[in-house]
Amino acid sequence: MFFRFGAALILIVSVALTGTALETQNLSLKRSLSQQQYRMEVLLESQAKLRLETQRLGAPAKLFDALERGDASLYRPPKPQRADQRRAPLLNWNNANGDSRKPAIRDQAQE
Amino acid sequence: MSVTPSPSATSIIRRARFVVTLFGIVWTVLALRLMQLQWWQEGRFSDRAEQQREYAEEIPARPGDIVDRQGRLVATTLTLRSLFIVPRRISQPWTVANALSSALDLPADQLFEKIGERRDRQFLWVKRRLTSDEVEKVKALKLPADSWGFRDEYRREYPQGVVAAHVLGLRDIDGVGRGGIEEGLDKVLSGEKGRRKLARDSRGRVIEILDDIEHPPSPGQNVQLSLDLVVQLFAERELDAVMKEWKPESCSAIALDPKTGDVLAMATRPTFDSNHPERAAPAEWKNRAIADIYEPGSTFKPFVVSYGLDQHVLRTDDKFDCENGLYRMGRRQLHDHHRYGMLNLTDVLVKSSNIGMAKVGERLTNERLFEAATLFGFGRKTGIELPGELPGILRPLKQWTTYSTGSIPMGHELATTPLQLISAHAALANGGLLVRPRIVLPHQQDSTAAIRQLSEQTVSPDVAKWVVEVPMQEVVTRGTGKRARIPGYNVFGKTGTAQCISPHGGYIHGKYISSFVCGAPVEDPRLLVLVVVNQSSVGGETFGGRVAAPAAANILKQSLVYLRISPEQHLLDAAANWKEDPPE
């Protein structure tokens, strides 16, 4: 009788403890998921801000005057920091071998 | 032996029965009440309890970005914080108003009044979309925690400033698209707001975000425009120069790829800055490239000629007597700017002879003139993805008179938008196909793109080719559009000068709309440019060849070089012998 009672009690307690442990783990996972989502939102926001700033700085309207004054060059620098093609060019850089086709601004500036 | 209870015992039993009965009744009543609450009124009460405890909050969706055809960003979204207060929980309104006004640069008395007017409210915006400095200043005030809060809101940013403002439109403070692509594709760009449930205590404070999001937000899609910002900038700069030199009421320019119908540039002056819409004057909102209508004048003539040729009513070697500049057509007298005698069909277009075109009209008759106008898309919207496009005016044929026979071939008695006109010219430039212009590039997998691009044949490719290669090219080499010559390229074009229509009927004396449409290279047209200048206030009779042609040619020249369309060496050599233009 006592043994049966003890066994039932242990079973109930162990089920309860397991449930608590699972719930704790579940909450912990939820917390980390929520933190990750928050971090992702912060990073996305930061990326949006940086992208906006780079696009503002590289806006054609902003670069045209510098190009026409000759302060900025249309030609690809001999050692560009990034060798890959620019995804959003103001004007396509001439290739390293030299391209006979004239860039737009240079043509305009010569007039 | 039976025991008779004593009277006192009987009384106790009776009382006990009474108490038990009373308790029984009370319990029964309670039980019935519980049953009423739990069964019959369960739904209503649980709803009320849920309403008190839970409330649904909207989760805004981040609007999609807009980029040009090269991927340059033209509109994006940032998250900013907006400040609200809870007037009900503010015990010292003046102190709060004073503190917030110093942090946010707001008038303290107005804020105090607002709080006073809404003392029983739970929510009041103080300032929306704060800068990060303002957010820090508000935090530093250390106001009572339950009396204020921040809410994240989206703010639309346009990194290119005024460039393509009319095409883009803007988003208002509530994130609703107003004008341009922002309005036209609002559903695509806005995405769908989400909803989540929050649990709150008896004082209304949020105590838990409930797990089950009813409906997650779906961010807006990105949109890629057919615009190329560099070509757009060429157009905008030329319009600025036109505004400075000719001081017109307004002007607009469009650059279009005649084969695909892609609009590479669409600009209007006066304009506004999408980042600062509060500074815009009412006249600056209008996208005149699609919402201004005017008589096309001589720019309409090539359509009449090409349709006549296509219908075999005209022949390329036909000659017309231009009556030395004066022709009586019924009760009407027609004039040319110069006294022309016999002109062939090419010269009628090159010299832009009104009398020659009236004779072409007589040969075509009203029915064919109406068919020509309809075929090239006049009188109906082009279907571009921008809101506010006008269909122009093409009156029903039954309203046409003998007067129309002379007027329509000259581009009068009908009205068009600049976009309609350049779309019709694109049909001539691409071999006769009327392609619907578009300003949004379709997704790669978008099956509707093919349907959208279905085009209709207007005139035969041979006729279209002849009109472009012979008369329209000669308009530029020796006709009214000589100022549009570009070294190294064979350019074709057509000038147009029309009197302004008065809103009270008739024309406004001395007010003209000057236009010029041109394209290059003649052999394989890659780009068309149209410039329309409305009511120049200097320079007398402002011909399209004088006012609009140089601007259109400049846009075309810069764009051709930018698009890497190489000039011909022999044409560059020939250009060295060009002489200055004689005055018109």
XYZ file of C-alpha atoms in Angstrom, chain B residues 234-538:
305
model
C 19.602 64.647 -68.361
C 15.928 65.413 -68.999
C 15.464 67.313 -65.742
C 18.540 69.457 -66.290
C 17.423 70.377 -69.782
C 13.982 71.316 -68.506
C 15.604 73.517 -65.871
C 17.553 75.235 -68.649
C 14.347 75.687 -70.699
C 12.576 77.200 -67.693
C 15.450 79.607 -67.213
C 15.774 80.637 -70.849
C 12.149 80.732 -72.050
C 10.292 81.240 -68.765
C 7.284 79.100 -69.749
C 4.385 78.248 -67.477
C 5.413 74.623 -67.547
C 7.301 72.086 -69.599
C 7.734 68.353 -69.729
C 10.018 65.782 -71.312
C 9.802 62.056 -71.962
C 12.468 59.643 -73.181
C 11.183 56.312 -74.449
C 12.604 53.123 -75.884
C 10.451 52.728 -79.010
C 10.858 48.949 -79.205
C 9.815 48.007 -75.688
C 7.811 51.061 -74.684
C 10.045 51.495 -71.615
C 9.914 55.059 -70.353
C 13.530 55.946 -69.537
C 12.744 59.455 -68.354
C 9.630 61.429 -67.525
C 10.130 64.906 -66.141
C 7.952 67.926 -65.515
C 8.553 71.490 -64.465
C 7.558 73.040 -62.096
C 8.264 70.240 -59.685
C 8.486 69.462 -55.976
C 10.682 67.559 -53.537
C 9.056 64.327 -52.370
C 11.022 64.628 -49.112
C 9.431 68.014 -48.397
C 5.924 67.935 -49.883
C 4.758 70.686 -47.530
C 6.795 73.178 -49.552
C 5.087 72.353 -52.872
C 2.746 74.860 -54.528
C -0.537 73.495 -55.960
C 0.646 73.889 -59.573
C 3.704 71.750 -58.879
C 1.827 68.516 -58.179
C 0.659 67.881 -61.718
C 2.508 65.342 -63.833
C 2.146 67.204 -67.104
C 3.544 64.345 -69.158
C 0.312 62.419 -68.610
C -2.181 64.963 -67.266
C -1.767 67.966 -69.559
C -3.546 67.938 -72.878
C -2.762 70.150 -75.825
C -3.192 70.247 -79.586
C -0.231 68.373 -81.040
C 0.089 70.686 -84.045
C 2.591 69.625 -86.671
C 3.909 66.694 -84.641
C 0.666 64.967 -85.681
C 1.320 65.326 -89.418
C 3.494 62.195 -89.871
C 0.615 59.970 -88.695
C -1.749 61.329 -91.334
C 0.854 60.901 -94.054
C 1.831 57.394 -92.977
C -1.800 56.274 -92.783
C -2.478 57.756 -96.215
C 0.504 55.877 -97.617
C -0.543 52.661 -95.883
C -4.054 52.940 -97.338
C -2.572 53.701 -100.792
C -4.375 57.027 -100.857
C -1.015 58.761 -101.025
C 2.214 57.922 -102.828
C 5.673 58.942 -101.778
C 6.193 60.846 -105.018
C 2.916 62.786 -104.809
C 3.124 66.556 -105.250
C 0.879 69.199 -103.759
C 0.316 72.792 -104.821
C 0.779 74.900 -101.736
C -0.830 77.942 -103.382
C 1.940 80.408 -102.492
C 0.973 80.434 -98.834
C -2.763 81.201 -99.115
C -5.466 78.600 -99.713
C -9.211 78.991 -99.472
C -10.836 75.851 -98.130
C -14.580 76.412 -98.152
C -15.204 79.495 -96.031
C -11.797 79.210 -94.422
C -8.470 80.686 -95.428
C -5.345 78.690 -94.660
C -1.871 80.207 -94.424
C 1.673 78.888 -94.442
C 4.539 80.654 -92.735
C 6.383 80.808 -96.058
C 5.049 80.979 -99.594
C 5.478 77.523 -101.027
C 4.548 76.475 -104.534
C 4.619 72.820 -105.536
C 5.915 70.601 -102.742
C 6.338 66.857 -102.800
C 5.037 64.762 -99.890
C 8.421 64.772 -98.174
C 8.678 68.551 -98.374
C 5.145 69.004 -97.055
C 6.394 67.400 -93.839
C 9.878 68.892 -93.930
C 8.563 72.439 -94.409
C 5.550 71.619 -92.224
C 3.165 73.133 -94.784
C -0.350 73.508 -93.417
C -1.810 73.968 -96.898
C -0.071 70.820 -98.130
C -1.467 68.875 -95.181
C -4.960 70.286 -95.731
C -4.800 68.907 -99.277
C -3.647 65.568 -97.874
C -6.675 65.741 -95.578
C -8.992 66.401 -98.510
C -7.668 63.325 -100.197
C -8.044 61.120 -97.102
C -11.479 62.458 -96.067
C -12.729 62.642 -92.485
C -13.349 58.895 -92.127
C -9.757 57.984 -92.836
C -8.417 60.847 -90.731
C -10.477 59.574 -87.822
C -9.217 56.022 -88.393
C -5.628 57.278 -88.475
C -6.016 59.124 -85.171
C -7.701 56.133 -83.540
C -5.161 53.688 -84.881
C -2.252 55.614 -83.358
C -3.951 55.651 -79.954
C -5.295 59.202 -79.776
C -8.383 59.746 -77.673
C -7.673 56.898 -75.264
C -5.348 56.327 -72.343
C -2.062 54.581 -73.015
C -2.532 52.424 -69.912
C 0.709 53.386 -68.187
C 0.863 52.412 -64.507
C 0.517 56.002 -63.269
C -2.691 57.444 -61.818
C -4.239 60.566 -63.288
C -3.535 59.856 -66.938
C -5.901 61.694 -69.295
C -7.232 60.151 -72.498
C -6.866 63.323 -74.543
C -9.670 64.494 -76.803
C -10.743 62.911 -80.056
C -14.315 63.909 -80.833
C -16.676 61.342 -82.356
C -16.604 61.298 -86.126
C -20.209 62.487 -86.383
C -19.180 65.778 -84.781
C -16.517 66.402 -87.419
C -17.238 68.970 -90.132
C -15.598 70.058 -93.376
C -13.521 72.330 -91.143
C -12.060 69.199 -89.549
C -10.739 68.016 -92.936
C -8.309 70.922 -92.900
C -7.681 71.093 -89.149
C -7.045 67.485 -88.175
C -4.106 66.933 -90.589
C -2.451 69.988 -89.003
C -2.890 68.513 -85.535
C -5.779 70.764 -84.508
C -9.274 69.865 -83.227
C -7.832 67.057 -81.154
C -5.843 67.052 -77.949
C -3.207 64.701 -76.688
C -0.966 64.144 -73.709
C 2.794 64.160 -74.247
C 2.895 60.443 -73.421
C 0.254 59.621 -76.051
C 2.161 61.564 -78.648
C 5.524 59.944 -77.999
C 3.890 56.499 -77.894
C 2.391 57.133 -81.319
C 5.775 58.287 -82.638
C 7.327 55.162 -81.149
C 5.032 53.169 -83.431
C 6.579 54.872 -86.443
C 10.093 54.433 -85.076
C 9.777 50.701 -84.419
C 8.268 49.675 -87.743
C 4.585 50.335 -87.159
C 3.843 48.604 -83.834
C 1.886 50.608 -81.288
C 3.452 49.432 -78.020
C 1.901 50.322 -74.697
C 4.369 52.464 -72.738
C 5.370 51.160 -69.346
C 7.163 52.652 -66.384
C 7.350 49.530 -64.227
C 9.495 46.608 -65.289
C 7.766 43.256 -64.855
C 9.203 40.515 -62.682
C 11.035 37.811 -64.607
C 8.323 35.286 -63.789
C 5.429 37.653 -64.389
C 3.245 36.040 -67.029
C 1.146 39.185 -67.446
C 4.186 40.974 -68.852
C 3.781 39.214 -72.169
C 0.097 40.087 -72.283
C 0.794 43.707 -71.432
C 3.308 44.026 -74.187
C 0.910 42.846 -76.876
C 1.003 45.489 -79.511
C -1.030 46.356 -82.556
C 0.181 47.071 -86.067
C -0.660 50.577 -87.171
C 0.960 50.929 -90.568
C 3.193 48.608 -92.556
C 6.882 48.486 -91.594
C 7.864 49.839 -95.034
C 5.671 52.910 -94.637
C 6.884 53.552 -91.079
C 10.483 53.160 -92.205
C 10.014 55.589 -95.097
C 8.369 58.244 -92.931
C 11.174 58.053 -90.385
C 14.080 57.738 -92.802
C 13.009 60.299 -95.370
C 10.738 63.160 -94.256
C 11.374 62.991 -90.529
C 15.111 62.735 -90.985
C 15.043 65.614 -93.441
C 13.109 67.722 -90.915
C 16.336 67.648 -88.919
C 18.852 67.870 -91.755
C 17.194 70.671 -93.720
C 13.790 71.449 -92.235
C 12.303 73.080 -89.166
C 14.265 70.924 -86.737
C 17.812 71.768 -87.762
C 18.741 72.705 -84.214
C 18.373 69.069 -83.262
C 21.270 67.851 -85.356
C 23.708 65.737 -83.364
C 27.255 65.142 -84.599
C 27.838 61.491 -85.370
C 24.196 60.414 -85.464
C 21.386 60.395 -88.012
C 18.524 62.010 -86.147
C 14.863 62.149 -87.156
C 12.261 64.424 -85.652
C 9.250 66.678 -86.024
C 8.561 70.117 -84.686
C 5.192 71.298 -83.455
C 3.839 74.714 -82.561
C 0.214 75.084 -81.540
C -1.770 77.913 -80.070
C -2.973 77.430 -76.516
C -6.575 76.437 -76.120
C -8.565 78.831 -73.968
C -10.687 77.256 -71.247
C -13.487 79.572 -72.479
C -13.267 78.232 -76.033
C -11.094 79.320 -78.945
C -7.405 80.086 -78.642
C -5.304 82.414 -76.504
C -3.653 84.915 -78.784
C 0.127 84.962 -78.596
C 0.392 81.886 -76.362
C 1.949 78.802 -77.896
C 2.808 75.263 -76.981
C 6.098 74.361 -78.599
C 7.069 70.744 -78.947
C 9.680 68.629 -80.581
C 9.943 64.890 -80.860
C 13.155 63.305 -82.079
C 14.920 59.984 -82.113
C 18.116 58.301 -83.229
C 19.771 56.515 -84.874
C 17.525 56.562 -87.929
C 18.765 53.130 -89.060
C 17.689 51.435 -85.824
C 15.953 53.893 -83.474
C 16.964 53.188 -79.878
C 15.606 56.240 -78.138
C 12.863 58.799 -78.657
C 12.699 62.105 -76.828
C 9.790 64.531 -76.638
C 9.957 67.997 -75.122
C 6.812 70.093 -74.712
C 7.105 73.719 -73.626
C 3.885 75.391 -72.522
C 3.492 79.153 -73.066
C 6.967 80.590 -73.163
C 6.821 84.146 -71.937
C 9.840 85.442 -73.856
